[in-house]
Short mmCIF file of C-alpha atoms in Angstrom, two decimals:
data_model
loop_
_atom_site.label_atom_id
_atom_site.label_comp_id
_atom_site.label_asym_id
_atom_site.label_seq_id
_atom_site.Cartn_x
_atom_site.Cartn_y
_atom_site.Cartn_z
CA MET A 28 13.81 7.52 -36.43
CA ASN A 29 11.52 10.47 -35.99
CA PRO A 30 7.89 9.52 -36.71
CA ARG A 31 5.53 12.28 -37.77
CA TYR A 32 2.10 12.39 -36.30
CA ASP A 33 -0.75 14.33 -37.80
CA LEU A 34 -2.58 14.78 -34.53
CA THR A 35 -4.43 17.91 -33.57
CA PRO A 36 -5.38 17.67 -29.91
CA ASP A 37 -8.26 19.76 -28.61
CA ILE A 38 -6.32 20.62 -25.44
CA ILE A 39 -2.87 19.86 -24.07
CA VAL A 40 -2.37 19.37 -20.32
CA ILE A 41 1.14 19.89 -18.99
CA ASP A 42 2.84 19.35 -15.65
CA GLY A 43 3.72 22.93 -14.77
CA TYR A 44 2.50 26.47 -15.07
CA VAL A 45 1.15 28.34 -18.08
CA VAL A 46 1.62 31.67 -16.31
CA LEU A 47 3.64 32.45 -13.20
CA GLY A 48 2.57 34.50 -10.20
CA GLN A 49 0.17 37.39 -10.04
CA GLU A 50 2.15 39.20 -12.74
CA LEU A 51 1.22 36.33 -15.11
CA LYS A 52 4.76 35.92 -16.42
CA PRO A 53 4.99 33.33 -19.22
CA GLY A 54 5.69 29.82 -18.02
CA LEU A 55 6.35 26.58 -19.86
CA GLY A 56 2.72 26.31 -20.98
CA MET A 57 2.68 29.79 -22.49
CA ARG A 58 5.85 29.06 -24.42
CA LEU A 59 4.29 25.85 -25.77
CA TYR A 60 1.11 27.73 -26.73
CA GLU A 61 3.17 30.27 -28.67
CA ALA A 62 5.24 27.52 -30.33
CA LEU A 63 1.97 25.96 -31.53
CA ASP A 64 0.93 29.27 -33.11
CA LYS A 65 -1.68 29.82 -30.38
CA LYS A 66 -3.93 27.18 -31.98
CA ILE A 67 -4.24 24.64 -29.14
CA PRO A 68 -5.34 25.57 -25.61
CA ILE A 69 -2.89 24.63 -22.86
CA ILE A 70 -3.80 23.73 -19.28
CA GLY A 71 -1.00 23.68 -16.74
CA VAL A 72 -1.29 21.62 -13.57
CA ALA A 73 1.31 22.20 -10.86
CA LYS A 74 1.67 20.43 -7.54
CA THR A 75 3.47 23.22 -5.73
CA ALA A 76 2.66 26.90 -5.41
CA PHE A 77 4.79 29.39 -7.31
CA LYS A 78 5.86 32.51 -5.43
CA ASP A 79 2.93 34.95 -5.54
CA SER A 80 0.54 32.29 -6.89
CA ASN A 81 -3.03 33.42 -6.97
CA SER A 82 -5.36 31.39 -4.77
CA GLU A 83 -7.88 31.52 -7.62
CA SER A 84 -5.77 28.92 -9.44
CA GLU A 85 -6.24 26.36 -6.65
CA VAL A 86 -8.20 23.18 -7.32
CA PHE A 87 -8.98 20.75 -4.51
CA ARG A 88 -9.68 17.18 -5.61
CA GLY A 89 -10.97 14.30 -3.56
CA GLU A 90 -10.45 14.80 0.13
CA SER A 91 -7.03 16.37 -0.26
CA LYS A 92 -6.20 19.41 1.83
CA LYS A 93 -3.44 20.34 -0.66
CA PRO A 94 -4.51 22.05 -3.87
CA LEU A 95 -3.32 21.63 -7.40
CA TYR A 96 -2.54 24.90 -9.17
CA VAL A 97 -4.25 25.20 -12.54
CA THR A 98 -3.42 27.89 -15.07
CA ALA A 99 -4.45 28.08 -18.71
CA VAL A 100 -4.26 29.90 -22.02
CA GLY A 101 -6.61 29.64 -24.98
CA ILE A 102 -9.38 28.46 -22.66
CA GLY A 103 -11.12 30.11 -19.72
CA ASP A 104 -9.59 29.54 -16.30
CA GLN A 105 -12.86 28.27 -14.80
CA ILE A 106 -13.37 25.80 -17.64
CA ALA A 107 -9.78 24.58 -17.27
CA LYS A 108 -10.27 24.10 -13.53
CA SER A 109 -13.53 22.22 -14.10
CA TYR A 110 -11.80 19.89 -16.59
CA ILE A 111 -9.07 19.06 -14.08
CA SER A 112 -11.60 18.66 -11.29
CA SER A 113 -13.67 16.24 -13.35
CA MET A 114 -10.77 14.02 -14.47
CA HIS A 115 -10.82 10.40 -13.31
CA GLY A 116 -9.39 9.60 -9.91
CA LYS A 117 -10.37 9.82 -6.28
CA HIS A 118 -7.25 11.56 -5.06
CA ARG A 119 -5.47 14.88 -5.46
CA MET A 120 -3.80 13.92 -8.74
CA PRO A 121 -5.99 12.73 -11.62
CA THR A 122 -5.24 9.14 -12.63
CA LEU A 123 -4.03 10.06 -16.11
CA LEU A 124 -1.57 12.64 -14.79
CA LYS A 125 -0.21 10.09 -12.29
CA LEU A 126 0.36 7.61 -15.10
CA VAL A 127 2.09 10.16 -17.30
CA ASP A 128 4.32 11.26 -14.41
CA ARG A 129 5.28 7.65 -13.67
CA GLU A 130 6.13 6.92 -17.32
CA CYS A 131 8.23 10.09 -17.64
CA ARG A 132 10.26 9.17 -14.57
CA LYS A 133 11.14 5.83 -16.13
CA GLY A 134 13.08 7.69 -18.80
#
């Protein structure tokens, strides 16, 4: 069974990069953006730095000394970073992203 949903999200947040390194090579998020005909902005949130990651993509949440790496397409980088910064949760990872990660690991 393959249900069809007629949802049009305003933004999609993924676990990973939209662009990779300072050369801005396409990552998973860019490929998704293109597959969606460039109609829905994508924000990528990664927990580890990619080789040659730009420090401008770093977002520090809570009291964490380790940044998240936020990249985006279809939306300004600063706006994307502010959205991730303002998400619910006191710690490095926003609550919603923790929940999604946990559910995905269950299989």
